[in-house]
Coordinates of C-alpha atoms and ligand atoms in Angstrom, one line a residue:
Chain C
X1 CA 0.5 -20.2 -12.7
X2 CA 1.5 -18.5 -9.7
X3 CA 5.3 -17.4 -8.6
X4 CA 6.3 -18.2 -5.0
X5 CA 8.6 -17.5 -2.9
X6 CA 8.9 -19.5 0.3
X7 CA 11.9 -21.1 2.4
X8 CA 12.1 -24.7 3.0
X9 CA 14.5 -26.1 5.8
X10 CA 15.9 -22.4 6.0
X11 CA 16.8 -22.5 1.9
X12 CA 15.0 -19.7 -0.2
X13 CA 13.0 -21.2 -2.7
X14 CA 11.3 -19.1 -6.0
X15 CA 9.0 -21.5 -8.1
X16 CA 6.0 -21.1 -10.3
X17 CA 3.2 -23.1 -9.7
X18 CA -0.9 -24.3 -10.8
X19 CA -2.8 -23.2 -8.3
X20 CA -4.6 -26.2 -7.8
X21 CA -1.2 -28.3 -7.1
X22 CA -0.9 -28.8 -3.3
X23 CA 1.8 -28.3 -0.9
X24 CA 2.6 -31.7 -0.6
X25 CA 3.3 -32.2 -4.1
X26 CA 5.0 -29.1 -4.1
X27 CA 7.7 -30.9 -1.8
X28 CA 7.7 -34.1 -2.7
X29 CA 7.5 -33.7 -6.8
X30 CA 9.5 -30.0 -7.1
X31 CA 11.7 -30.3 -4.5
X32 CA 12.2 -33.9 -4.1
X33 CA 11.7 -33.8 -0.5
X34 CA 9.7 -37.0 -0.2
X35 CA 10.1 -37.8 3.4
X36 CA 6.4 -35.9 4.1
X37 CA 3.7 -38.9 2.4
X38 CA 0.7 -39.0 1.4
X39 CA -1.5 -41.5 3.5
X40 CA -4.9 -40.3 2.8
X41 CA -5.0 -36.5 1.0
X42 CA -7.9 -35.7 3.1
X43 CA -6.5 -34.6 6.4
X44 CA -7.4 -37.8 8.1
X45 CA -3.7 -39.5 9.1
X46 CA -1.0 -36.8 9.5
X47 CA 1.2 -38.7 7.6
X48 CA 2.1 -35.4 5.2
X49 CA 2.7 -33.1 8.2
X50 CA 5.1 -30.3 8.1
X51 CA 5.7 -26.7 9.7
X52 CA 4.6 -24.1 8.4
X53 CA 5.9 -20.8 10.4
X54 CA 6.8 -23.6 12.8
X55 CA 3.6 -25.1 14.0
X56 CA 2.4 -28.1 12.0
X57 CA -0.1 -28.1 9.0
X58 CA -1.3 -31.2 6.6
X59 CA 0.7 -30.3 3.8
X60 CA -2.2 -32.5 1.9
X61 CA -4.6 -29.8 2.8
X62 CA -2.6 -26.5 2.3
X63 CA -2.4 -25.0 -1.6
X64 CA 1.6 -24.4 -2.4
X65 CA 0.5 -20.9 -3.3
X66 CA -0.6 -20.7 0.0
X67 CA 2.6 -21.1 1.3
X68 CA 4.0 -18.0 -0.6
X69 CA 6.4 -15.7 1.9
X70 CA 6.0 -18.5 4.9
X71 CA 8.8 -20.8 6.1
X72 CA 8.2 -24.6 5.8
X73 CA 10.2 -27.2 7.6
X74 CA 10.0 -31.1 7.0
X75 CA 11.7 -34.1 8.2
X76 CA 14.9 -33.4 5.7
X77 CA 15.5 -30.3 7.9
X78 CA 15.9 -32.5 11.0
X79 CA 19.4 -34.1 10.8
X80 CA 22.3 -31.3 10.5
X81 CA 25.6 -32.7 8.5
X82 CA 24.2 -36.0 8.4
X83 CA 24.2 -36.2 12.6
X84 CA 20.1 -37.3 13.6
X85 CA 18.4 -34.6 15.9
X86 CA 18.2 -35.7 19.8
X87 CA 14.2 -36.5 19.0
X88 CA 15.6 -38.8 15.8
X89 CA 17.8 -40.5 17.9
X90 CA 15.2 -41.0 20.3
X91 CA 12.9 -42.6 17.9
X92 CA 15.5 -45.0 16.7
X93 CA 16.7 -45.8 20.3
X94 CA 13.3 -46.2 21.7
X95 CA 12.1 -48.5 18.7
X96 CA 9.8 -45.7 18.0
X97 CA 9.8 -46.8 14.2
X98 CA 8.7 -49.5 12.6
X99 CA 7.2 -49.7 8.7
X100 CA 8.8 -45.5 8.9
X101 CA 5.8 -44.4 7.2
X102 CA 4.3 -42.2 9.7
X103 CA 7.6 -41.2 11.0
X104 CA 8.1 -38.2 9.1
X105 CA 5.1 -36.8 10.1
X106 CA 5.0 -37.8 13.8
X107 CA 8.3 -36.5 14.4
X108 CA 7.1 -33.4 13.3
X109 CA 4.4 -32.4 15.3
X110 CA 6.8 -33.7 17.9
X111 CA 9.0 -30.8 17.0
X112 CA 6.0 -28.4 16.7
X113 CA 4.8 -29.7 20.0
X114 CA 8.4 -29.6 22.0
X115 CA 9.2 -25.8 19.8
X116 CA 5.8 -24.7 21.9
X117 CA 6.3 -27.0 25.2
X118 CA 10.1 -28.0 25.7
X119 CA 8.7 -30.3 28.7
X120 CA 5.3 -32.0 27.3
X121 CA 3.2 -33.7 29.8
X122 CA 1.9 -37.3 28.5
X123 CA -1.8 -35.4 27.8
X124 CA -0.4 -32.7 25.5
X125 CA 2.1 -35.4 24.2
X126 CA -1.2 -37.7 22.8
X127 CA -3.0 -34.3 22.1
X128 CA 0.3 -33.8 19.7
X129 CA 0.0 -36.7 18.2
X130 CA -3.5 -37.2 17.7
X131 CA -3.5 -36.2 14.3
X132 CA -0.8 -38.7 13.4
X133 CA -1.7 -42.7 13.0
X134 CA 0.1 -45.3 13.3
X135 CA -0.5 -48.9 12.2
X136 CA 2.6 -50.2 13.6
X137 CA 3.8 -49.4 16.9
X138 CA 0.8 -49.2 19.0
X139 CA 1.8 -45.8 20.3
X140 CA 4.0 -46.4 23.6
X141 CA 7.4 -46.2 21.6
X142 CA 6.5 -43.3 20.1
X143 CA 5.0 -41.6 23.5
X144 CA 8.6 -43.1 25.1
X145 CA 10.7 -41.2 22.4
X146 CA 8.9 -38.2 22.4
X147 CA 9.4 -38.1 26.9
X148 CA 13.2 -39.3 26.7
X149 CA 13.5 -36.3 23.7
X150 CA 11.6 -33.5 26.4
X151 CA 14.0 -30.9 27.5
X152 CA 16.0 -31.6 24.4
X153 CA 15.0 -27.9 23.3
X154 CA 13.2 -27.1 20.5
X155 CA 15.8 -26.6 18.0
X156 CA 17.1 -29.9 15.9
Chain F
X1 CA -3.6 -32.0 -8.3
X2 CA -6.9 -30.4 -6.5
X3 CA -8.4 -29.6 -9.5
X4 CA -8.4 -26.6 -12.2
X5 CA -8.9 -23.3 -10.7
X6 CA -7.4 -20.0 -10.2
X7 CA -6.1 -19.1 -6.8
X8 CA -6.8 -14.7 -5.7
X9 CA -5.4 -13.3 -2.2
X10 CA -7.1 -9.6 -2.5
X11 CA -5.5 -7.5 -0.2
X12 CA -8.7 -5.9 0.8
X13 CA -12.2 -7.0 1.7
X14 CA -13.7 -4.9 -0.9
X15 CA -10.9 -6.1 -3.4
X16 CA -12.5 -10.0 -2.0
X17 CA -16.1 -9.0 -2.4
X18 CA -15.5 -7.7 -5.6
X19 CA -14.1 -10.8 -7.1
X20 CA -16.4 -12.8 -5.5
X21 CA -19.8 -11.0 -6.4
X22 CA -17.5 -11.2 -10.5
X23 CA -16.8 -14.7 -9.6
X24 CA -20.5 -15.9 -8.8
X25 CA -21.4 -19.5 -7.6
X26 CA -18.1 -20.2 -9.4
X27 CA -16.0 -18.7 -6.9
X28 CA -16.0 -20.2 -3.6
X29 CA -13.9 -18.3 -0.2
X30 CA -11.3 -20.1 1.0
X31 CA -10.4 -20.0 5.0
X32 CA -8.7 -23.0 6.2
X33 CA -9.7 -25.2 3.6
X34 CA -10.1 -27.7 5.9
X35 CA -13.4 -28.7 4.6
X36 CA -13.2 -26.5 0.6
X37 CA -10.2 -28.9 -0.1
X38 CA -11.5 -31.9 1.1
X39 CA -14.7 -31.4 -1.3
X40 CA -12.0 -30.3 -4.2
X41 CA -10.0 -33.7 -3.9
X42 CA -13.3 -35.8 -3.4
X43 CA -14.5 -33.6 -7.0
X44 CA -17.5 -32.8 -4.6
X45 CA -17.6 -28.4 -5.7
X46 CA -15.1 -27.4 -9.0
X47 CA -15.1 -24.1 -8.1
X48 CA -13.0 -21.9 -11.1
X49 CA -11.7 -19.5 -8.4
X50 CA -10.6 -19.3 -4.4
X51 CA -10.4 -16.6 -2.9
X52 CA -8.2 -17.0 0.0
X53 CA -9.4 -14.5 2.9
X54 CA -7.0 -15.7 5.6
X55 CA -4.1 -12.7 5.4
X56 CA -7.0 -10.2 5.7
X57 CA -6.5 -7.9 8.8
X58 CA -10.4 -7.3 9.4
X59 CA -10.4 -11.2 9.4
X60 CA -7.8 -11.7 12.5
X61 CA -9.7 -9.6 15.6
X62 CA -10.2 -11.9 18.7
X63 CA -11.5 -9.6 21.4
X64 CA -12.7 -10.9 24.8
X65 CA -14.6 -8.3 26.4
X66 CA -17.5 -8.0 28.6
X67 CA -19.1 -5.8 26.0
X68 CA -18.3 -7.4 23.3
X69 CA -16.5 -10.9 22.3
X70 CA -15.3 -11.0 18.9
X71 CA -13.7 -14.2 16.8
X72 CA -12.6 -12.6 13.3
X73 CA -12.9 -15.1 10.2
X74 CA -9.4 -16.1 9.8
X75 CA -8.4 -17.0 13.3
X76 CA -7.5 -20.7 13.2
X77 CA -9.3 -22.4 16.0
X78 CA -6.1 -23.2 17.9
X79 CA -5.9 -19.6 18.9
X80 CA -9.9 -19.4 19.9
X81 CA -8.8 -22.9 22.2
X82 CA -5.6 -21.6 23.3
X83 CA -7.3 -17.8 24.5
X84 CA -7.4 -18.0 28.4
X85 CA -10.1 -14.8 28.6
X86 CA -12.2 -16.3 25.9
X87 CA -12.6 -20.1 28.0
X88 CA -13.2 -18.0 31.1
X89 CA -16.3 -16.5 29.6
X90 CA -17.5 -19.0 27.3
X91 CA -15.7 -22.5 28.3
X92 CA -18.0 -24.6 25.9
X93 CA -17.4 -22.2 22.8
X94 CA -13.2 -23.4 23.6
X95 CA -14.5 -27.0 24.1
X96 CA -15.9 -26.9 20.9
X97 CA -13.2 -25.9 19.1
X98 CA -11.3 -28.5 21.0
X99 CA -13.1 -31.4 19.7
X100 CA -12.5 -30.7 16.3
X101 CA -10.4 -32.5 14.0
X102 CA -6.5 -32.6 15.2
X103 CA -3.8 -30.5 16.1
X104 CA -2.4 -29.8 12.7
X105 CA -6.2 -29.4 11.1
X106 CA -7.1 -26.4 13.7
X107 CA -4.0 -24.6 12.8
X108 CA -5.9 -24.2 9.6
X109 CA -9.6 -24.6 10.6
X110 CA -11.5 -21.7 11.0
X111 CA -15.0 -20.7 13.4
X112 CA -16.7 -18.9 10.0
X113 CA -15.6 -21.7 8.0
X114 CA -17.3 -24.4 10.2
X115 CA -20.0 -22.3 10.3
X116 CA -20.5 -21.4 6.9
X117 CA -20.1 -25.1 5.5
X118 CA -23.0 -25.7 7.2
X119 CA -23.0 -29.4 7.8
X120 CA -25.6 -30.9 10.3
X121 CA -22.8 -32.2 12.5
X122 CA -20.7 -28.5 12.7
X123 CA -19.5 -29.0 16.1
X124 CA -19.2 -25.1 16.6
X125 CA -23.2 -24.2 15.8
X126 CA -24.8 -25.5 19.0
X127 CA -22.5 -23.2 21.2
X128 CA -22.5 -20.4 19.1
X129 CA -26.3 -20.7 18.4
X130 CA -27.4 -20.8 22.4
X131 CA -25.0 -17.9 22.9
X132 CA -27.0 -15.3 20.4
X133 CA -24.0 -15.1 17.9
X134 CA -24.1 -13.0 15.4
X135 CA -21.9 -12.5 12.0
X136 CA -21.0 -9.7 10.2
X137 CA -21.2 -10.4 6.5
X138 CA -19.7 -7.9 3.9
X139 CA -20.3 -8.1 -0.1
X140 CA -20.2 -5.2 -2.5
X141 CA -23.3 -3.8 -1.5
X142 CA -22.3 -3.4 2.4
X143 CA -22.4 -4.8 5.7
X144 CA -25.0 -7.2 7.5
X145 CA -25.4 -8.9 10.6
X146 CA -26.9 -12.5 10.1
X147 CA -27.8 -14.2 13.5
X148 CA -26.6 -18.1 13.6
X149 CA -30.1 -18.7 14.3
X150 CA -30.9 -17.7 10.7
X151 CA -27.7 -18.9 9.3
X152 CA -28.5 -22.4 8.2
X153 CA -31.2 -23.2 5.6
X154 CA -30.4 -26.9 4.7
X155 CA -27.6 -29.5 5.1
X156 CA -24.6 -27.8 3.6
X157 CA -26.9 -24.2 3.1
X158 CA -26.8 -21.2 4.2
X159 CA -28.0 -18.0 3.7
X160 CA -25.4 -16.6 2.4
X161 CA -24.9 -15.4 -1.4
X162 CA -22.8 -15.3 -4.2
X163 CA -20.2 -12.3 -2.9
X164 CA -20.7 -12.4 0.7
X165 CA -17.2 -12.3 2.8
X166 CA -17.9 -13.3 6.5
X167 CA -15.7 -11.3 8.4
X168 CA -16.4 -12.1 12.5
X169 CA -18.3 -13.8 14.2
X170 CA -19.7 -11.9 17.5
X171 CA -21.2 -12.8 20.5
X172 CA -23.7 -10.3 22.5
X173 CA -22.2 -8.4 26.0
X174 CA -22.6 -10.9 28.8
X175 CA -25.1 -9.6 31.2
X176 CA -24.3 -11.6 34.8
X177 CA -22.9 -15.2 34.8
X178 CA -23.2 -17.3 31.9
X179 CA -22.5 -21.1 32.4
X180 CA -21.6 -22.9 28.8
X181 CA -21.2 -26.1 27.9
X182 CA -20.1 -28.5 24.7
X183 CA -20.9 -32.4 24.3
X184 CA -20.1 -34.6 21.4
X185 CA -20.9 -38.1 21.1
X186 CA -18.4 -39.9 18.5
X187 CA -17.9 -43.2 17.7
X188 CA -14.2 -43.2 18.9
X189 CA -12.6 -40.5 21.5
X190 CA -10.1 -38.5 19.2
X191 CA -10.7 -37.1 15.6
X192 CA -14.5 -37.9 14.5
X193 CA -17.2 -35.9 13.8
X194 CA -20.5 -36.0 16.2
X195 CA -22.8 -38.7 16.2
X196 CA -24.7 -36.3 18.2
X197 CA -23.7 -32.5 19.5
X198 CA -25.3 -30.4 21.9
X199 CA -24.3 -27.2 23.8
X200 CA -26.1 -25.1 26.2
X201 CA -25.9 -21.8 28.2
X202 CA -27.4 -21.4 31.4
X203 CA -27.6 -17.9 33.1
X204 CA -29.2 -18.3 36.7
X205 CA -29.9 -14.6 37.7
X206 CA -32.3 -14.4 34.5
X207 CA -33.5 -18.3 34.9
X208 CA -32.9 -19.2 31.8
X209 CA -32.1 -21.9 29.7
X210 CA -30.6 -22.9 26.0
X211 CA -29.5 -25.5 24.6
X212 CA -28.9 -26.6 21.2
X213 CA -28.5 -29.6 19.3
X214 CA -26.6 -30.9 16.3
X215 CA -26.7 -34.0 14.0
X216 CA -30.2 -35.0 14.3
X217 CA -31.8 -32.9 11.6
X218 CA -30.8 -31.5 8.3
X219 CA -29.9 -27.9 10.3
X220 CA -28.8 -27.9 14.0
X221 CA -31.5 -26.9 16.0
X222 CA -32.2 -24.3 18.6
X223 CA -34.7 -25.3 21.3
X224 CA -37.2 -22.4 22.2
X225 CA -35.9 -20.8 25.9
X226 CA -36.4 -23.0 29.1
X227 CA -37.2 -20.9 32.4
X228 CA -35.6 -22.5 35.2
X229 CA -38.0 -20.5 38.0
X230 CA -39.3 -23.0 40.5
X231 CA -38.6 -26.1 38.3
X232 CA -36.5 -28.9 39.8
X233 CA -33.3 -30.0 37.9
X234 CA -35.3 -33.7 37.3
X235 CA -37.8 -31.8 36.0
X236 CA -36.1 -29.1 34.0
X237 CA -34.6 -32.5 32.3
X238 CA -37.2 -34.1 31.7
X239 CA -38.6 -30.8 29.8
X240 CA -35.6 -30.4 27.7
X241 CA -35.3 -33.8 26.7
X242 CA -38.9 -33.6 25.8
X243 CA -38.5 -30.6 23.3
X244 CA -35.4 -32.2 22.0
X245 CA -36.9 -35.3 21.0
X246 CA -39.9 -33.1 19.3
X247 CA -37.3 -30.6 17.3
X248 CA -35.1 -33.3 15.8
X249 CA -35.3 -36.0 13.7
X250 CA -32.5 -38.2 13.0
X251 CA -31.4 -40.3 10.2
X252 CA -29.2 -43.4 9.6
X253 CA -26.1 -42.3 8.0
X254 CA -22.7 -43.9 7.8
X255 CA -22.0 -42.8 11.2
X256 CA -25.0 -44.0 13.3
X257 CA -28.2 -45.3 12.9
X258 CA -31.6 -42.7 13.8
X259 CA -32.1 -45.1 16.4
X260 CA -29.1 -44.8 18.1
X261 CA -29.3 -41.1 17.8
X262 CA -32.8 -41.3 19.7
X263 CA -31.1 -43.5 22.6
X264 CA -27.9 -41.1 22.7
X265 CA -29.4 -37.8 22.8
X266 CA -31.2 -37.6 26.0
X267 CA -28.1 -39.7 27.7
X268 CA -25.9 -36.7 25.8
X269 CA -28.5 -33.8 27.0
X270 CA -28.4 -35.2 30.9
X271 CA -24.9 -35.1 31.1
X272 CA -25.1 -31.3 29.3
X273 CA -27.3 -30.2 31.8
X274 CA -25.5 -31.6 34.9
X275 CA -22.4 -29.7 33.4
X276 CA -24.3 -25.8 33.4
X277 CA -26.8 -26.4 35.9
X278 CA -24.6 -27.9 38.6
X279 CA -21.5 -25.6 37.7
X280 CA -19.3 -28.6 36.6
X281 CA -18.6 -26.9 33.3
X282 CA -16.7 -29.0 30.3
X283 CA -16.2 -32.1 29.4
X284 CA -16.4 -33.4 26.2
Ligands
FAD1 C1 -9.9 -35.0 9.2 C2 -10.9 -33.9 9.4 C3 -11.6 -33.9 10.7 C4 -12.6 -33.0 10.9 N1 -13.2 -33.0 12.1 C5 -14.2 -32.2 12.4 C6 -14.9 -32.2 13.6 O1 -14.6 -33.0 14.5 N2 -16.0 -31.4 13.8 C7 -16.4 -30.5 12.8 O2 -17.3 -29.7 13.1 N3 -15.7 -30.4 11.7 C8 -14.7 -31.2 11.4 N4 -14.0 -31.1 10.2 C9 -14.4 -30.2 9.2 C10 -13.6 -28.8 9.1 O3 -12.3 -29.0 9.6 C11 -14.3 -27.7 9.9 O4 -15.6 -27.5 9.5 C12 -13.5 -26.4 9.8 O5 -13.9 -25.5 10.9 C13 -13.8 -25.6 8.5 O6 -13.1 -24.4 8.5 P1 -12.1 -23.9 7.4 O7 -11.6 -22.6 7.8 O8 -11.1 -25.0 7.1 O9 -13.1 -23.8 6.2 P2 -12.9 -23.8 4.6 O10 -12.7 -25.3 4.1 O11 -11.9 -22.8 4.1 O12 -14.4 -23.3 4.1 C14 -15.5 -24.1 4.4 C15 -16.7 -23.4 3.7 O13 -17.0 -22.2 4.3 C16 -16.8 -21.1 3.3 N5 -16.2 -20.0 4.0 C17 -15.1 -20.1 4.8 N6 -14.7 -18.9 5.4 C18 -15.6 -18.0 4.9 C19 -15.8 -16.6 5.0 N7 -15.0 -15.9 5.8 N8 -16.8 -16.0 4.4 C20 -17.7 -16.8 3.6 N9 -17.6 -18.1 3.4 C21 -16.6 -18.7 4.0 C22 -16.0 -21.7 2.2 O14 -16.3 -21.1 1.0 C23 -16.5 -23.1 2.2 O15 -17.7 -23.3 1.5 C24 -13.0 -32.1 9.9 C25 -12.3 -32.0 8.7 C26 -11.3 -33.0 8.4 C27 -10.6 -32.9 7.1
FES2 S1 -2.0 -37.3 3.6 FE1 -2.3 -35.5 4.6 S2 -3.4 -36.1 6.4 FE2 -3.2 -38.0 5.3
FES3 S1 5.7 -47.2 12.0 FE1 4.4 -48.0 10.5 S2 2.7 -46.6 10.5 FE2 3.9 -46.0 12.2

């Protein structure tokens, strides 16, 4: 076992974990932060993506002990006193999200991408999001949300 | 779960080396883990330790100089695609890097640890073999310098053994212009890996030619120099696709049939050579 010591969504977190037990798991089974899925495991759909020292990672693909002294943000650190960020609303108002499963994940490596870029073009908008599938929308909602959320800033 | 294993993070290379060389084939290095986790999860390697080289400082260097280019072993490849200098001197070593995997994977992904995984399809080898590079490998005994060109040894091999920490991966002073280039055939435009690679490096005051090519052999494969004295680009073509076609030999594999690889490669070596010879540069 190894003891960490990380923050998550800006909370200080201490844990002991198995090496072997990724930081996906870590989230979603420790901390009960289980808007970050699993899709795949392998790195392949994007759907586990999170921040980690705010540029995005497959947390599928990243050991929790790996994560020891770095800051990790999800989805859950999105909406602030139960208000959406601008790039949630976005995604709501621009029908950005339909099944929800790769939500999570797209939104943030559209936070990564608008914390690096605050006005994306469309290229580095689909070279954001390449990493993330999508099975429902077909893509133009999502590119939509993530141009009407530009110049939002970076911040939630 | 990935599996049963201890997790180390020396905080020296000597401190790595040492655990490694204890560790034997039961200890693996871990970089980005991009490709170590992936076999983990898919029970491919049960390695009993990782030692995770990223925080390293000897790892981190990225130096673009004329004398002397280095990428250290734990730069994620984001940083290689992102460095202005280093697309200015070597734009297909950056395309490369580019047309791996996705965004959030190359955060991770490392230059040593595409190297080192040694798969036939390793979309930074072509580039990095027509450019002369050279790593420096550490282990308890000292410090080496293995040439890509003698880096592979099989599909998945290397060279490498039991203890060996790869710490940069260098290229050699550029003498006079040096036009690079990357191309990668996939079977869909985003995240796939090459159906067929190839990269070459063209420097016209000395007249010469390489170009390397990936995916249609157990190891990619460096073709022997071309001098580009006198012949005409039709015929410099024809040349190169000539020795290609004799240094490679493709298989079917889930991702293409050896016939299509046959049929793609000189389309994919045509288009390279257009992009060094006639100065276009890029494109993937
Ligand atoms: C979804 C997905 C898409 C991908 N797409 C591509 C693609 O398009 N093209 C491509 O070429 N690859 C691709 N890959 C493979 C992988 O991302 C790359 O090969 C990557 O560069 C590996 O680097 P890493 O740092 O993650 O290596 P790791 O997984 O950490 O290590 C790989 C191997 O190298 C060894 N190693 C690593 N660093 C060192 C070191 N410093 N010293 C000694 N040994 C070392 C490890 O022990 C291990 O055996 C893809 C992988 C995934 C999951
Ligand atoms: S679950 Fe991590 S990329 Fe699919
Ligand atoms: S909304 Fe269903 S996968 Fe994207």
């Amino acid at each position: 076992m190894h003891d960490i010591e990380l923050r998550v969504n800006g909370h200080a977190e201490r844990a002991s974990v198995p090496a072997g037990m990724t930081l996906l798991e870590f989230l979603r089974d420790r901390l009960a932060l289980t808007g970050a899925k699993e899709g795949c495991g392998i790195g392949e759909c994007g759907a586990c993506t999170v921040l980690l020292d705010r540029t995005p990672v497959t947390a599928c693909l990243v050991l929790a002990v790996e994560a020891d002294g770095l800051d990790v943000r999800t989805i859950e650190g999105e909406a602030a006193d139960g208000e959406l960020s601008a790039l949630q609303r976005a995604f709501v108002d621009a029908g950005a999200v339909q099944c929800g499963f790769c939500t999570p994940g797209m939104i943030m490596s559209a936070r990564a991408l608008l914390l690096r870029s605050p006005h994306p073009s469309d290229e580095e908008i689909v070279e954001a999001i390449a990493g993330n599938l999508c099975r429902c929308t077909g893509y133009e909602a999502i590119l939509a949300a993530i141009r009407a959320a530009s110049g939002t800033g970076g911040e939630p | 779960m990935l599996g049963r294993f201890e997790y180390a993070r020396p905080q020296s290379v000597d401190e790595a080396c040492r655990l490694l060389a204890e560790g034997g084939r039961a200890a693996a290095v871990l970089a980005g883990g991009t490709d170590l986790l992936v076999d983990l999860r898919n029970g491919f390697r049960s390695p009993s330790l990782l030692v995770d080289v990223k925080r390293l400082g000897e790892l981190q260097a990225l130096k673009t100089r004329s004398d002397e280019t280095v990428v250290g072993a734990a730069v994620p490849l984001n940083v290689v695609v992102e460095n202005r200098e280093l697309r200015k001197a070597y734009a297909g070593l950056s395309d490369a890097a580019l047309s791996i995997a996705t965004y959030q994977l190359r955060n991770r992904a490392t230059v040593a640890g595409n190297l080192c995984n040694a798969s036939p399809a390793a979309d930074m080898a072509p580039i990095l073999l027509v450019l002369d590079a050279e790593l420096t490998v550490q282990n308890a005994k000292g410090t080496r310098a293995v040439p890509v060109a003698t880096l592979f040894t099989g599909a998945k091999r290397t060279c490498l053994v039991p203890g060996d920490v790869v710490i940069d991966v260098r290229m050699p002073p550029l003498d006079g212009e040096l036009r690079t280039a990357f191309r990668k055939q996939q079977r869909i435009r985003g995240h796939d890996l090459a159906v067929v690679n190839a990269a070459a490096a063209y420097a016209p005051s000395r007249a010469t030619l390489r170009v390397a090519v990936g995916s249609c052999a157990p190891t990619p494969v460096l073709l022997e120099p071309f001098d580009t004295k006198g012949t005409s680009p039709q015929a410099l073509a024809d040349e190169v696709l000539r020795a290609a076609a004799a240094a490679t030999a493709p298989i079917d594999d889930v991702r293409a049939s050896a016939a299509y690889r046959r049929a793609v490669l000189p389309v994919l070596l045509r288009r390279l050579l257009a992009d060094v010879v006639s100065g276009r540069g890029g494109g993937i």
